[in-house]
DNA sequence: TAATGTAGTTACCATTTGGTAACTTTTGGA
DNA sequence: TCCAAAAGTTACCAAATGGTAACTACATTA
């Protein structure tokens, strides 16, 4: 019953960092904001497929975490600008690394998805 | 209506890499396997809190993606060993970077969680 | 004879998650 | 007078997700 040398305990940093990876959009919102402050509409257009609901929900979450600052300009029509806080900037660092890796390794992502497709086909042939 | 310079399109690598981050346990399983081949029971003990169901489910998924190799030893009681494939090794690279960052920045994670706690308290005071 | 160890499956359930569509607010402009 | 623009909220719903607990298989061992 050899215990493994490496245990990812319940509250280890490796698990806790998943906070910013949990939501479908969280890490993408942070990543986009790393290019500078942005208005709501710009964020919306930078993330094709996101709904108004998910955008505001995600922004409220990262704001609660102190990662993003929300600045309201009291004008009509409304203007709201979001930007990373210093803490947010720190958290974007590992995300950028992750995304840079992804851009440099698109071929590996292709391979992964080919494998998944093939194994899904094989599974459906079984069911016939 | 200034279009943002940075658009994370539906099928860009930055979005696609989320495959290995989607499941609650996927990235952790890969990370643990980066230390070498392991038997099911060892994996289970390396990931406190995981259930048998989620462990096998996650292993089947990464196996389908070609990230992990499953080797069955035909003995009694059963013995099965999991190991990273070459493709899996490539995918662990950015995960290790992410987890290394987390280990080096536990203080930032503390700060994040403090903020969340505080804002949750403030929200519940509202509701009284 | 019955329990043990190892890997895995299955049925079932509760919660979470994310999505859609309609609605609100305010003021300047056609 | 009525619409547009921007940011946001709300009600509602379907699907995905993850968890528990009980069950299987089978040779060895007590």
XYZ file of N, CA and C in Angstrom, chain B residues 54-118:
195
model
N -15.246 9.256 -10.284
C -14.613 10.372 -10.969
C -13.207 10.016 -11.421
N -12.523 9.211 -10.631
C -11.171 8.833 -11.040
C -11.203 8.047 -12.345
N -12.008 6.997 -12.400
C -12.030 6.211 -13.644
C -12.591 7.033 -14.792
N -13.597 7.837 -14.520
C -14.171 8.654 -15.583
C -13.112 9.595 -16.174
N -12.379 10.248 -15.293
C -11.341 11.168 -15.751
C -10.243 10.424 -16.499
N -9.866 9.257 -15.980
C -8.826 8.486 -16.652
C -9.273 8.053 -18.043
N -10.545 7.666 -18.182
C -11.038 7.270 -19.502
C -10.985 8.438 -20.472
N -11.280 9.628 -19.948
C -11.273 10.799 -20.822
C -9.872 11.125 -21.333
N -8.917 11.170 -20.414
C -7.559 11.497 -20.865
C -6.985 10.364 -21.708
N -7.441 9.168 -21.473
C -7.010 8.056 -22.324
C -7.574 8.242 -23.743
N -8.843 8.626 -23.829
C -9.443 8.878 -25.147
C -8.705 9.975 -25.900
N -8.203 10.937 -25.175
C -7.481 12.031 -25.809
C -6.063 11.647 -26.186
N -5.674 10.453 -25.811
C -4.319 10.013 -26.129
C -3.260 10.625 -25.234
N -3.679 11.087 -24.074
C -2.732 11.717 -23.157
C -2.166 10.717 -22.163
N -2.914 9.653 -21.950
C -2.531 8.687 -20.927
C -2.645 7.274 -21.483
N -1.697 6.459 -21.099
C -1.709 5.055 -21.508
C -2.146 4.182 -20.334
N -3.004 3.230 -20.634
C -3.528 2.335 -19.603
C -3.003 0.938 -19.857
N -2.304 0.388 -18.869
C -1.745 -0.946 -19.044
C -2.307 -1.891 -17.996
N -2.940 -2.951 -18.497
C -3.576 -3.913 -17.611
C -2.659 -5.109 -17.409
N -2.432 -5.481 -16.163
C -1.691 -6.701 -15.850
C -2.720 -7.751 -15.460
N -2.684 -8.864 -16.162
C -3.732 -9.858 -15.921
C -3.370 -10.732 -14.735
N -3.563 -10.185 -13.580
C -3.272 -10.894 -12.340
C -4.457 -10.709 -11.396
N -4.431 -11.480 -10.331
C -5.471 -11.343 -9.314
C -4.801 -11.159 -7.963
N -5.213 -10.119 -7.228
C -6.175 -9.065 -7.584
C -5.658 -8.189 -8.708
N -6.554 -7.502 -9.412
C -6.194 -6.757 -10.620
C -5.095 -5.735 -10.384
N -4.336 -5.487 -11.421
C -3.331 -4.435 -11.378
C -3.391 -3.658 -12.685
N -3.546 -2.357 -12.577
C -3.605 -1.499 -13.762
C -2.690 -0.318 -13.526
N -1.924 0.001 -14.529
C -0.985 1.100 -14.371
C -1.239 2.162 -15.430
N -1.219 3.411 -14.995
C -1.429 4.529 -15.902
C -0.144 5.330 -16.049
N 0.090 5.787 -17.273
C 1.281 6.612 -17.501
C 0.994 7.623 -18.599
N 1.756 8.698 -18.613
C 1.591 9.708 -19.654
C 2.159 9.203 -20.969
N 1.470 9.496 -22.051
C 2.018 9.268 -23.389
C 2.918 10.451 -23.740
N 3.646 10.369 -24.840
C 4.430 11.543 -25.260
C 3.554 12.792 -25.392
N 2.360 12.613 -25.960
C 1.453 13.765 -26.069
C 1.072 14.278 -24.677
N 0.803 13.358 -23.779
C 0.477 13.747 -22.416
C 1.592 14.539 -21.762
N 2.820 14.118 -22.030
C 3.962 14.821 -21.445
C 4.010 16.266 -21.923
N 3.668 16.460 -23.197
C 3.655 17.840 -23.706
C 2.589 18.664 -22.997
N 1.452 18.059 -22.724
C 0.363 18.819 -22.111
C 0.596 19.098 -20.636
N 1.452 18.329 -20.036
C 1.729 18.560 -18.629
C 2.630 19.779 -18.438
N 3.369 20.067 -19.489
C 4.307 21.189 -19.426
C 3.609 22.493 -18.972
N 2.574 22.956 -19.662
C 1.932 24.199 -19.226
C 1.225 24.038 -17.883
N 0.771 22.832 -17.596
C 0.131 22.616 -16.298
C 1.138 22.749 -15.166
N 2.312 22.205 -15.377
C 3.342 22.320 -14.344
C 3.700 23.780 -14.115
N 3.779 24.521 -15.216
C 4.084 25.946 -15.084
C 3.016 26.634 -14.236
N 1.774 26.304 -14.533
C 0.655 26.886 -13.787
C 0.745 26.527 -12.303
N 1.008 25.273 -12.032
C 1.052 24.809 -10.653
C 2.289 25.343 -9.938
N 3.374 25.482 -10.664
C 4.559 26.084 -10.042
C 4.260 27.526 -9.639
N 3.595 28.231 -10.523
C 3.213 29.603 -10.193
C 2.367 29.595 -8.915
N 1.421 28.679 -8.848
C 0.536 28.630 -7.682
C 1.331 28.403 -6.405
N 2.305 27.483 -6.474
C 3.106 27.212 -5.275
C 3.913 28.439 -4.860
N 4.396 29.172 -5.854
C 5.213 30.351 -5.551
C 4.377 31.562 -5.159
N 3.073 31.482 -5.357
C 2.242 32.665 -5.129
C 1.065 32.380 -4.212
N 1.338 31.541 -3.233
C 0.278 31.185 -2.295
C -0.285 32.440 -1.619
N 0.577 33.434 -1.408
C 0.115 34.662 -0.751
C -0.942 35.371 -1.596
N -0.734 35.370 -2.891
C -1.724 35.995 -3.774
C -3.036 35.227 -3.719
N -2.946 33.920 -3.618
C -4.157 33.106 -3.508
C -4.881 33.388 -2.195
N -4.104 33.583 -1.122
C -4.702 33.968 0.158
C -5.480 35.271 0.003
N -4.811 36.224 -0.620
C -5.421 37.547 -0.781
C -6.728 37.445 -1.568
N -6.676 36.682 -2.644
C -7.878 36.467 -3.458
C -9.012 35.898 -2.616
N -8.682 34.896 -1.819
C -9.740 34.249 -1.046
C -10.246 35.124 0.097
N -9.360 35.914 0.667
C -9.802 36.890 1.665
C -10.817 37.848 1.049
N -10.493 38.338 -0.119
C -11.402 39.258 -0.794
C -12.764 38.621 -1.019
N -12.741 37.389 -1.475
C -14.005 36.708 -1.751
C -14.818 36.525 -0.475
N -14.126 36.142 0.582
C -14.816 35.947 1.860
C -15.467 37.254 2.302
N -14.688 38.308 2.249
C -15.219 39.604 2.678
C -16.429 40.012 1.858
